[in-house]
CSV table of C-alpha atoms and ligand atoms in Angstrom, one decimal:
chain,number,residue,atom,x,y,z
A,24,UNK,CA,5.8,29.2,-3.6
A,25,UNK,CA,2.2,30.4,-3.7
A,26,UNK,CA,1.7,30.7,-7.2
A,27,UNK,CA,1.8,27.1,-8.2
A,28,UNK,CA,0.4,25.8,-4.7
A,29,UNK,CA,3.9,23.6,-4.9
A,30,UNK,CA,3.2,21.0,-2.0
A,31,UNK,CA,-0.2,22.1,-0.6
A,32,UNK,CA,-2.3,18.9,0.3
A,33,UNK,CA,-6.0,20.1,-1.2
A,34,UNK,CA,-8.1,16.6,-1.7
A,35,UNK,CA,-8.0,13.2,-0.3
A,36,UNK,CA,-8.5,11.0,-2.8
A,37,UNK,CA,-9.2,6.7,-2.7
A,38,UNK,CA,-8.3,6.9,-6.5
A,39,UNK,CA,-4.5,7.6,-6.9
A,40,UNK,CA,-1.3,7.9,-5.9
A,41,UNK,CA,2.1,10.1,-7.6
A,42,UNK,CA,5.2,9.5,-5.7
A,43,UNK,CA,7.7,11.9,-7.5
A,44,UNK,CA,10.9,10.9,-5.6
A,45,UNK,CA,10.3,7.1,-5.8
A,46,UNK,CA,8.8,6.8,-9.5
A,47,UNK,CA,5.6,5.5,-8.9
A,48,UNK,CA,2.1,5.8,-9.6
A,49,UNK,CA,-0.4,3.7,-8.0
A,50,UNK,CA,-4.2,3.3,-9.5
A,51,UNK,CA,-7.0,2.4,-6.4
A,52,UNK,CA,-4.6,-0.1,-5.4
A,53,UNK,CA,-2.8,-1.2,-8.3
A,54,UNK,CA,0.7,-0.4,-10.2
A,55,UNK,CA,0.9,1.2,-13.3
A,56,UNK,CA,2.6,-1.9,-14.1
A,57,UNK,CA,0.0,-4.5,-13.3
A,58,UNK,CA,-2.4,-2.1,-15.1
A,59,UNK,CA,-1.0,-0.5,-18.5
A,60,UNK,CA,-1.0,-3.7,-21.2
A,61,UNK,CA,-2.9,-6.1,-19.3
A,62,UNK,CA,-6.0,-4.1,-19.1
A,63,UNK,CA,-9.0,-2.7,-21.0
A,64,UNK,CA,-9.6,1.2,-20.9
A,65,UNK,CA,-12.9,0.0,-19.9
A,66,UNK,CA,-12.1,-2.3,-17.3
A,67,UNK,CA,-9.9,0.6,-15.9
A,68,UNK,CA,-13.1,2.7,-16.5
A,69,UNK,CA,-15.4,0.7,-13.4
A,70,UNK,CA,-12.1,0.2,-11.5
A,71,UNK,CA,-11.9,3.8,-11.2
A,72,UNK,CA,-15.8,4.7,-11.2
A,73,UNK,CA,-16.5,1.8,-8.4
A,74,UNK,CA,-18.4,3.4,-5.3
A,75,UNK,CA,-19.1,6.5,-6.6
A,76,UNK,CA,-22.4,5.1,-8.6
A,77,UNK,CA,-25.3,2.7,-6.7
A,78,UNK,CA,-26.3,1.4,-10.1
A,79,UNK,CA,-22.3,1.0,-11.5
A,80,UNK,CA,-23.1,-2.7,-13.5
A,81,UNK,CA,-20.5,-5.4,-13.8
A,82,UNK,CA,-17.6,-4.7,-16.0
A,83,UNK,CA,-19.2,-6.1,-19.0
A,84,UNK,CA,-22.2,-5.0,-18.9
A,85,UNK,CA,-20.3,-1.5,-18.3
A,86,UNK,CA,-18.6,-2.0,-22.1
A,87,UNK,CA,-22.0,-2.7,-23.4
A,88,UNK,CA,-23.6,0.5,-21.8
A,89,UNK,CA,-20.3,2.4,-22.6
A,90,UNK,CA,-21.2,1.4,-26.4
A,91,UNK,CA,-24.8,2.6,-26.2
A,92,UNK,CA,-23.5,5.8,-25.0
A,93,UNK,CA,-21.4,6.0,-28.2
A,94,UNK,CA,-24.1,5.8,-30.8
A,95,UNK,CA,-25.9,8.3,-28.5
A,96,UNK,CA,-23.5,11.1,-28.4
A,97,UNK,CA,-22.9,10.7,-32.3
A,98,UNK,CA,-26.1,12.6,-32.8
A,99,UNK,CA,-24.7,16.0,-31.8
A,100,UNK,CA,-22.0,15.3,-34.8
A,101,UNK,CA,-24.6,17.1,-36.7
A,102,UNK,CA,-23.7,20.0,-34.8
A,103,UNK,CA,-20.2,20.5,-36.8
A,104,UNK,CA,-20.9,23.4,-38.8
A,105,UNK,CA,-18.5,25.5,-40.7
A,106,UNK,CA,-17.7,27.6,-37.5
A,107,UNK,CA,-16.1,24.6,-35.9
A,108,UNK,CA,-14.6,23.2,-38.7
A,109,UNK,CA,-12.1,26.3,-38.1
A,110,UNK,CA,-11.7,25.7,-34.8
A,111,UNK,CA,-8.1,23.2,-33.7
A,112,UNK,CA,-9.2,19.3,-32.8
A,113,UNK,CA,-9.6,20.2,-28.7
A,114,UNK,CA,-11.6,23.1,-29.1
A,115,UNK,CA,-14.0,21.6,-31.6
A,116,UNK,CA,-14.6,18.3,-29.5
A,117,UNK,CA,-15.2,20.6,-26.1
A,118,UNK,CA,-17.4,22.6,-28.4
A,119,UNK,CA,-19.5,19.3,-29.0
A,120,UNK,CA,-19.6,18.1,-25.9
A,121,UNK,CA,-20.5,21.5,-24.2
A,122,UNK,CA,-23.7,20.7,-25.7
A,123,UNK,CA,-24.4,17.5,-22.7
A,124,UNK,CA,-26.8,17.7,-20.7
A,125,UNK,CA,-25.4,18.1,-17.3
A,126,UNK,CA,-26.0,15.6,-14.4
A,127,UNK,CA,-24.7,13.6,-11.7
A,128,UNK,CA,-25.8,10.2,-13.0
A,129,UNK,CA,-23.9,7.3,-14.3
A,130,UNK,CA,-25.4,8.1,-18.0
A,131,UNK,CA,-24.7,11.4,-17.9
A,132,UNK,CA,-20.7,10.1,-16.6
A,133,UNK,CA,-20.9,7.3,-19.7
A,134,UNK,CA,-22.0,10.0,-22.4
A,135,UNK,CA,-18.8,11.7,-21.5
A,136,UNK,CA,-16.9,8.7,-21.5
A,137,UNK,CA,-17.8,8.3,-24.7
A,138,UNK,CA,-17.6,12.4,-25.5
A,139,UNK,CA,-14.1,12.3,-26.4
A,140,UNK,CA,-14.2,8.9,-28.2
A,141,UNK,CA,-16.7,9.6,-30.7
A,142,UNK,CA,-16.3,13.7,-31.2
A,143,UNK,CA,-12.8,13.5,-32.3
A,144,UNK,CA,-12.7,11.2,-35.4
A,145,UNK,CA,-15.5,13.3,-36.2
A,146,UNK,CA,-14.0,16.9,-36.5
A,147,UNK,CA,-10.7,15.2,-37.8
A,148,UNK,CA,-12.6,13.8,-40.5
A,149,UNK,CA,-14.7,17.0,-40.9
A,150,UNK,CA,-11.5,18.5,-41.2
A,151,UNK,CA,-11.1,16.9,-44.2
A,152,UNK,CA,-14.4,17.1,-46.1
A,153,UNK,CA,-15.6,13.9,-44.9
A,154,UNK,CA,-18.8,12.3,-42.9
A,155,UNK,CA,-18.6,11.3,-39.6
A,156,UNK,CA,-18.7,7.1,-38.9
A,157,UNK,CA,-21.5,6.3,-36.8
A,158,UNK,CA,-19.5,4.6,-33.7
A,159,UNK,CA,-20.1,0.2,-33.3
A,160,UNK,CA,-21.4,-0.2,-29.9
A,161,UNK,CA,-20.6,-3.7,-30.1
A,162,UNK,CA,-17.0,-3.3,-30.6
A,163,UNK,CA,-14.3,-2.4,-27.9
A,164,UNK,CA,-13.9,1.3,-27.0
A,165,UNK,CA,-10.6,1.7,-28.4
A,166,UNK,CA,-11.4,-0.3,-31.5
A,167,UNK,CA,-14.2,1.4,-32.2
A,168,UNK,CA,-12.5,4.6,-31.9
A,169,UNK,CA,-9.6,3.8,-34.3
A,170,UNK,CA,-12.6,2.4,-36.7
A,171,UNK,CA,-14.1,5.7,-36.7
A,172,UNK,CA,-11.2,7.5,-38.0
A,173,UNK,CA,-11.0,5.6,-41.5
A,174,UNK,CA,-13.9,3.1,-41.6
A,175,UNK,CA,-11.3,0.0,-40.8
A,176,UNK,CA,-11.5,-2.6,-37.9
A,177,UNK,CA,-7.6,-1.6,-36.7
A,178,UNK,CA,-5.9,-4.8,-35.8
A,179,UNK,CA,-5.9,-5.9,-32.5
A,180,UNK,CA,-2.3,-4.5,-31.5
A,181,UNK,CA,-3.5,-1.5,-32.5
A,182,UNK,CA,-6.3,-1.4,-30.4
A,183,UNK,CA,-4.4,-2.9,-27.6
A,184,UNK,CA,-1.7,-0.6,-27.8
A,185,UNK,CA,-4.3,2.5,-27.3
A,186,UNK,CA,-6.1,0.4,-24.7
A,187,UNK,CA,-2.6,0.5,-23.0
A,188,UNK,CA,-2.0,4.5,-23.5
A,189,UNK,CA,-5.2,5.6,-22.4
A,190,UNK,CA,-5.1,3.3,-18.9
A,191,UNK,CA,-1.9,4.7,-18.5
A,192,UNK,CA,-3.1,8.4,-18.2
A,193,UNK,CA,-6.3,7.6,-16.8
A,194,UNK,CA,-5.8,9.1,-13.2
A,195,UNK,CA,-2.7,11.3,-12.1
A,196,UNK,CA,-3.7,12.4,-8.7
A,197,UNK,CA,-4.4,16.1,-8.4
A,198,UNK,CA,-3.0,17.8,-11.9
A,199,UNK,CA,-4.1,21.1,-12.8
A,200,UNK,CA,-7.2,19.3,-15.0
A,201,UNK,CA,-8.3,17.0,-12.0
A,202,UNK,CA,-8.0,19.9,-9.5
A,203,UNK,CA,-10.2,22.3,-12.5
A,204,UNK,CA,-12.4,19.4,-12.4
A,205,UNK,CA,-12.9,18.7,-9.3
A,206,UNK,CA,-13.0,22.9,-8.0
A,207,UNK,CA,-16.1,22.9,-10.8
A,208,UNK,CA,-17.7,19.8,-9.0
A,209,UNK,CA,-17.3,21.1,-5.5
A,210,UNK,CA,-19.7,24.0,-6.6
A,211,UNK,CA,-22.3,21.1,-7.6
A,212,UNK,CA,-22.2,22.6,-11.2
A,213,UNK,CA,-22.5,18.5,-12.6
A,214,UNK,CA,-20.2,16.2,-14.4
A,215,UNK,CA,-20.3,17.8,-17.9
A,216,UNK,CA,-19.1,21.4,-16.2
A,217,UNK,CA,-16.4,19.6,-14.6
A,218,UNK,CA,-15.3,17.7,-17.5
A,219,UNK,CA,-15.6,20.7,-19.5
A,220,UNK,CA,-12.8,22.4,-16.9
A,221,UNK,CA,-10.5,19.2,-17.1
A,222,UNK,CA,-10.4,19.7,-21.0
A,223,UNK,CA,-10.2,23.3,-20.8
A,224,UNK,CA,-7.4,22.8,-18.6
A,225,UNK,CA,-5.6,19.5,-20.2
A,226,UNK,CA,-5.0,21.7,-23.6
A,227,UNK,CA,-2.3,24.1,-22.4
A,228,UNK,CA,1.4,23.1,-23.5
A,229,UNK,CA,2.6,22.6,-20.1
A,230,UNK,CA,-0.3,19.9,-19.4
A,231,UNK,CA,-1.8,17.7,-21.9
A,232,UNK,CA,-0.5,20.1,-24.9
A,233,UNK,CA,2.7,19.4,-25.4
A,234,UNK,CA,2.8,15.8,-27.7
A,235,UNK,CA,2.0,17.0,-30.6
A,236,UNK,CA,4.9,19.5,-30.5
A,237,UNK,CA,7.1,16.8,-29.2
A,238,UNK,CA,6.6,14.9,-33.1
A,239,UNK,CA,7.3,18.6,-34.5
A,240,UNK,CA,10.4,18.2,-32.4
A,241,UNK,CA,11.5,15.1,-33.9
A,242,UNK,CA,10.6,16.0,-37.4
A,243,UNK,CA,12.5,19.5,-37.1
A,244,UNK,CA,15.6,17.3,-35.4
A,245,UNK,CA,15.5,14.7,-38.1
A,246,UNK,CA,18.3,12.9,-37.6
A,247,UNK,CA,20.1,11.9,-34.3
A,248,UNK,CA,23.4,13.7,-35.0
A,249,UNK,CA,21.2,17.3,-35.0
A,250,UNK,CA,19.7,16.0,-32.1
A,251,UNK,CA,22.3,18.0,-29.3
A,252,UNK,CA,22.6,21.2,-31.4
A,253,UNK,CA,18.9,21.5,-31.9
A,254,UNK,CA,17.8,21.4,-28.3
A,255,UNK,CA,20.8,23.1,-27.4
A,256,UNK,CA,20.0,26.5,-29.8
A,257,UNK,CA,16.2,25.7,-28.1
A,258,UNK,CA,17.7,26.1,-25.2
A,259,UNK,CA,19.7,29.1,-25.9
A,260,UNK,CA,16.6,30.6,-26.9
A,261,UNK,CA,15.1,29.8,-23.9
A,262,UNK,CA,12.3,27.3,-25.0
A,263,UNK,CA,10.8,24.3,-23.1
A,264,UNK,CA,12.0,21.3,-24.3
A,265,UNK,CA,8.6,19.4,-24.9
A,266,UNK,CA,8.3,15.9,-22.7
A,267,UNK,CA,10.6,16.7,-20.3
A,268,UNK,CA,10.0,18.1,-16.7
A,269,UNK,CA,7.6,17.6,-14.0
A,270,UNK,CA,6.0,19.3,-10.9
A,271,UNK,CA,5.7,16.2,-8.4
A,272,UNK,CA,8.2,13.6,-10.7
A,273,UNK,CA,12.2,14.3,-9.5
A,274,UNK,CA,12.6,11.2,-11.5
A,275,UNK,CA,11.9,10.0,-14.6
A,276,UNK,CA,7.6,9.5,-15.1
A,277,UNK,CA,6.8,5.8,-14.5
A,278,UNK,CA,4.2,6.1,-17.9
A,279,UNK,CA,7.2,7.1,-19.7
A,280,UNK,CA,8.7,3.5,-19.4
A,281,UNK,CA,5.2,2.1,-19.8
A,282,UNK,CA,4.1,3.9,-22.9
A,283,UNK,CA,8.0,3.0,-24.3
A,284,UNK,CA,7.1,-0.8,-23.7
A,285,UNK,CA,3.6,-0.2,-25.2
A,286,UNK,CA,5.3,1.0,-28.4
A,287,UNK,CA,8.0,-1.7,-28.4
A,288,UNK,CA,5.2,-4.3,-28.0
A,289,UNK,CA,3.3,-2.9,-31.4
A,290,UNK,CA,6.5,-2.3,-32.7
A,291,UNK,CA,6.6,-6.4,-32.3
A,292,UNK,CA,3.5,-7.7,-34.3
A,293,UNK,CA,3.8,-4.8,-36.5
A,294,UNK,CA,7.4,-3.6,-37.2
A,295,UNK,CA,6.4,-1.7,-40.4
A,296,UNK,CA,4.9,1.2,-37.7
A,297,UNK,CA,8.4,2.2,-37.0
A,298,UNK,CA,10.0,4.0,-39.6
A,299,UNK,CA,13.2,4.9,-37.4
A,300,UNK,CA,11.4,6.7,-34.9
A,301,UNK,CA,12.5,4.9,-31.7
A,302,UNK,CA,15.9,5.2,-32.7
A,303,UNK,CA,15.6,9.0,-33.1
A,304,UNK,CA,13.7,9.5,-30.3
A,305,UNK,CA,16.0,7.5,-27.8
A,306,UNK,CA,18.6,10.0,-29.4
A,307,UNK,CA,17.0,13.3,-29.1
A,308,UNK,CA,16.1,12.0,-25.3
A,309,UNK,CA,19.5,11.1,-24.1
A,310,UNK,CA,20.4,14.7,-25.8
A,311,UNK,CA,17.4,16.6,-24.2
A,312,UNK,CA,18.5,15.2,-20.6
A,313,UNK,CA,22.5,15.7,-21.0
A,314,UNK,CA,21.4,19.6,-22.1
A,315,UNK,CA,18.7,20.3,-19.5
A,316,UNK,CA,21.2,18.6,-16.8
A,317,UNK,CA,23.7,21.5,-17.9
A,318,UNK,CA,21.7,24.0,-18.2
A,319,UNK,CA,19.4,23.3,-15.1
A,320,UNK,CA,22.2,21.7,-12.6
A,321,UNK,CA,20.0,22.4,-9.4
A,322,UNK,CA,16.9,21.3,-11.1
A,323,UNK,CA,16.3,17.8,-11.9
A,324,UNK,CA,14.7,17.4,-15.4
A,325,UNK,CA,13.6,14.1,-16.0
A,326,UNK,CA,11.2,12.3,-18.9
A,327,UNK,CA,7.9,13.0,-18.9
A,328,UNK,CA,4.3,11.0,-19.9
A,329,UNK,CA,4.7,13.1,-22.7
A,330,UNK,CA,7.4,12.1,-24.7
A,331,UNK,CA,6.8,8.5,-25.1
A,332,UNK,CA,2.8,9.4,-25.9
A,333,UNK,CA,3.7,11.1,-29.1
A,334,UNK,CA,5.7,8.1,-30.5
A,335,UNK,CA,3.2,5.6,-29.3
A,336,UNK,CA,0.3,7.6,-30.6
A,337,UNK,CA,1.7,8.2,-33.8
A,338,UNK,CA,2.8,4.3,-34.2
A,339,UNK,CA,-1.2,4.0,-33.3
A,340,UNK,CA,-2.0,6.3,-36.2
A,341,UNK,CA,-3.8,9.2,-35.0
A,342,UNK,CA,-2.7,12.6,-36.1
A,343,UNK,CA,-0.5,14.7,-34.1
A,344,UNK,CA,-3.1,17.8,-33.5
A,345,UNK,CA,-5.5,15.4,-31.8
A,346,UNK,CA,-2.9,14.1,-29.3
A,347,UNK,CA,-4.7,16.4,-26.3
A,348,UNK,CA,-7.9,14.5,-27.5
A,349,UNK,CA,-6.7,11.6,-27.3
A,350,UNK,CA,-5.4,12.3,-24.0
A,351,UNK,CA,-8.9,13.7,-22.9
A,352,UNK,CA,-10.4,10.3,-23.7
A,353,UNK,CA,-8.2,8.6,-21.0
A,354,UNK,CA,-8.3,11.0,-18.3
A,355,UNK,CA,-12.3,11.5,-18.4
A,356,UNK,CA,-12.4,8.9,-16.6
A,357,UNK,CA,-10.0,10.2,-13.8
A,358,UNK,CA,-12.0,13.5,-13.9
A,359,UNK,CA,-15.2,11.5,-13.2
A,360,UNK,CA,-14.1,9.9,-10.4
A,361,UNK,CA,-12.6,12.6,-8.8
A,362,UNK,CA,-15.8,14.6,-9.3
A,363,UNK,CA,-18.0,12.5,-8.0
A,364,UNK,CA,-15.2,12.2,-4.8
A,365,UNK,CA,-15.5,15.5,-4.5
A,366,UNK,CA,-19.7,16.0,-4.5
A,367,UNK,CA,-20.1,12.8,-2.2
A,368,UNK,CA,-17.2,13.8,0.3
A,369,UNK,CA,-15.5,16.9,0.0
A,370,UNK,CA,-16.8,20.7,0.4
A,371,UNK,CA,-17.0,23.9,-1.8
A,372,UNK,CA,-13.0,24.2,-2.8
A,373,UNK,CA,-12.5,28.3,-1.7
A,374,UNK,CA,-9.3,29.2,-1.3
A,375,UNK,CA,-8.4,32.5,-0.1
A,376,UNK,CA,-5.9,35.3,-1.8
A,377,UNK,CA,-3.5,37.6,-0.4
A,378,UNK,CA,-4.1,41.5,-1.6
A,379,UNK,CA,-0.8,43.0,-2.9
A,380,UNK,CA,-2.3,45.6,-4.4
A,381,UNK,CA,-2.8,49.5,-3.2
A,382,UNK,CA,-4.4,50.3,-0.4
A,383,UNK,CA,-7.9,52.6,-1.3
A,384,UNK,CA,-6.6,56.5,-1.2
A,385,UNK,CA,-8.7,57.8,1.8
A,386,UNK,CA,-6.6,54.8,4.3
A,387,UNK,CA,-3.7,55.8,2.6
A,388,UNK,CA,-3.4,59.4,3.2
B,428,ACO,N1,12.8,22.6,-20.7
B,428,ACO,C1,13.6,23.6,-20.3
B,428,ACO,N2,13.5,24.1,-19.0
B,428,ACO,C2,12.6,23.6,-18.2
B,428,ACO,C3,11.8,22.5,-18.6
B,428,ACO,C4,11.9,22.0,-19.9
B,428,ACO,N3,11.1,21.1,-20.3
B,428,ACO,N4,11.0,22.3,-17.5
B,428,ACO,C5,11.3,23.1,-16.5
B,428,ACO,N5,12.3,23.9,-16.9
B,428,ACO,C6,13.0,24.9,-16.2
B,428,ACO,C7,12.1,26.2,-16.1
B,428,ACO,O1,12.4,27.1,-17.1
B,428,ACO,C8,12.5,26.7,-14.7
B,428,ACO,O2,13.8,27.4,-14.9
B,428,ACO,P1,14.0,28.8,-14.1
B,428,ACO,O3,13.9,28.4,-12.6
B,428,ACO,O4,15.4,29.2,-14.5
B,428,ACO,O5,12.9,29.7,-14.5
B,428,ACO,C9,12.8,25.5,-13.9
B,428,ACO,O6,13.1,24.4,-14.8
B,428,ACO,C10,11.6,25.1,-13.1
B,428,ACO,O7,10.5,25.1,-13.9
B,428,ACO,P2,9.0,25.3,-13.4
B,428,ACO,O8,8.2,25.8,-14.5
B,428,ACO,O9,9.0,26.1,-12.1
B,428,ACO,O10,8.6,23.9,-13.0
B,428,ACO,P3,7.2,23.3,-13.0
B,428,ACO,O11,7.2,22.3,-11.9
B,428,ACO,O12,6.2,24.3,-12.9
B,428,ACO,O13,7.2,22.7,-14.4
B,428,ACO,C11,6.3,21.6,-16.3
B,428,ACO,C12,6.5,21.5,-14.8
B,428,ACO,C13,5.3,22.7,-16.6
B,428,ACO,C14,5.8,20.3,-16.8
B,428,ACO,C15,7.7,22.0,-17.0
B,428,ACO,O14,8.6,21.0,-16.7
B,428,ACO,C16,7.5,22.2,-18.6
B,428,ACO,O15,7.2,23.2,-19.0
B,428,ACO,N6,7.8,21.1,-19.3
B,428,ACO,C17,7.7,21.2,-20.8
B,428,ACO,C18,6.2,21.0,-21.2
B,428,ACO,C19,5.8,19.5,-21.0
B,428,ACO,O16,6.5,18.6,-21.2
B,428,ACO,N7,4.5,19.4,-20.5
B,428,ACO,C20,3.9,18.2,-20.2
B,428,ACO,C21,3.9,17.9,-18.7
B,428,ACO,S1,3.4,16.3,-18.3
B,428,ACO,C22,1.7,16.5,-18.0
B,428,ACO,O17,1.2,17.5,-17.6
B,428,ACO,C23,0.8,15.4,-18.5
């Protein structure tokens, strides 16, 4: 099909690997499973970033500069002015950081690192009437974000199990944000342009949009007996069921498992998160699959990233409208890499289009 370039081969990348019929996603040389909950989002952060910086520092020193870059982008909170206060969580935190400097420099990739992080607490908060917290450099990344929702040092499982989400989604190979961002880099427009296009891109429901209306799903299910009728009326109506579905997975999305045992593990140290949700969600998902298996028999419809993010996220504590956010803090980093692949060794990305339309009158007569 031409429309959604099913198949067509359009980077070569060192950074990682989506096998859709095995299951599988591979990070620069590593399984999802030796990465998600046994890593930092910062320690994925230089994994992914190695080589494509001279002056990349040691992981630690990375954190420390990664903080820095926190406290730096918090000046433009002053920015939020009424205006954006209107505008939904995405758009206001691509409104802030549309006001970077761009650049092909390791501070210019940390600032946006740190973009996402810092700008949503703030407009969440602004939301409500409320100051933005000035970020902790000292403290970890996802710490310090959690800290700058409410003012609290979140306990460690918290911080862990969003250390554990955002490695999980920080590369995907070449989805439609990656391939945004790295069509922007090709042009040499910089890192904030491209990161600009990933976000641009990661908002729409049938890429990074669609966990927040996967917790409106559950809520407007509400019990796992109404779970079959619901999605079938859905269905009937001829809605997407939200979290299920791929391009390149034919079988169930290997973050779905790994953002399930993310949840399970805070659901350990802190069983008071769960107020029934797994239970209903392991419901409505058994249901969503028998349903799309009838109505799709020639299509297989498996579980995607997305399903498992909105209970893990929720069990985190962030609001469901700054889910996309939240995703856009992970995948940065993915978008950084790959636009830095793309200036050092790939070309201008110019595909060509085929005219269907009418031929000018004077050939045609
Ligand atoms: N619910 C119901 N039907 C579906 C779903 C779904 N979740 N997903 C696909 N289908 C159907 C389509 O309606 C289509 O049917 P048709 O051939 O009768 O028109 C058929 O399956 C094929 O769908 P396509 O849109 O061609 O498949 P594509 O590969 O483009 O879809 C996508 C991938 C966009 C993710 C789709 O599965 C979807 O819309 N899912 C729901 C939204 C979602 O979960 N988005 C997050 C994706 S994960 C991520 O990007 C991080």
């Amino acid at each position: 099909m031409i429309g959604g370039l099913e198949g067509v081969v359009a980077a070569e990348t060192v950074l990682s690997a989506v096998d859709g019929e095995g299951g599988r996603l591979v990070i620069r040389g590593h399984t999802l499973g030796e990465l998600a909950g046994r890593t930092s989002f910062e320690q994925v952060a230089h994994l992914l970033l190695e080589g494509f910086f001279d002056d990349l520092p040691d992981p630690e020193a990375l954190a420390r500069r990664l903080g820095a870059a926190r406290a730096q982008v918090f000046a433009h909170t002053t920015a939020i002015d009424e205006t954006l206060k209107t505008l939904g969580p995405i758009e206001a935190m691509r409104a802030l950081t549309a006001r970077l400097a761009d650049g092909d420099d390791l501070d210019t990739a940390l600032r946006l690192l740190a973009a996402p992080a810092v700008f949503t607490p703030a407009v969440l908060r602004a939301a409500r009437s409320l100051a933005p917290i000035a970020p902790d450099p000292a403290l970890g990344h996802t710490a310090d974000i959690l800290r700058m929702l409410d003012g609290r040092i979140p306990s460690p499982a918290r911080a862990a199990a969003l250390d554990a989400y955002l490695v999980t989604v920080s590369d995907h190979g070449l989805n439609a944000s990656t391939f945004a961002a790295r069509v922007v880099a090709s042009t040499q427009a910089g890192l904030t342009s491209a990161v600009l296009a990933g976000i641009s891109a990661l908002k729409g429901p049938l890429h990074g949009g669609a966990p927040g209306p996967v917790i409106e799903m559950l809520d407007a299910i509400g019990t796992p007996e109404n779970a079959a009728p619901w999605l079938q009326a859905a269905l009937d109506r001829g809605e997407r069921l939200m979290g299920f579905g791929h391009r390149v997975y034919r079988v169930r999305d290997p973050r779905a498992d790994a953002l399930k045992g993310a949840y399970r593990t805070l659901n350990v140290a802190e069983p008071a998160r769960d107020p029934g949700r797994l239970a209903l969600a392991e419901a409505v998902e058994a249901a969503a699959l028998e349903a799309l298996r009838q109505a799709k028999p020639d299509r297989r419809l498996e579980t995607n990233v997305e399903f498992y993010t909105a209970l893990l996220l929720e069990a985190v504590g962030l609001p469901h409208e700054a889910f996309t956010c939240v995703f856009a803090m992970g995948r940065t980093t993915g978008w950084l890499a790959h636009a830095r692949e793309q200036v050092l060794s790939g070309r201008l990305i110019r595909p060509q289009s085929a005219y269907v339309g009418p031929a000018p009158e004077a050939e045609a007569a």
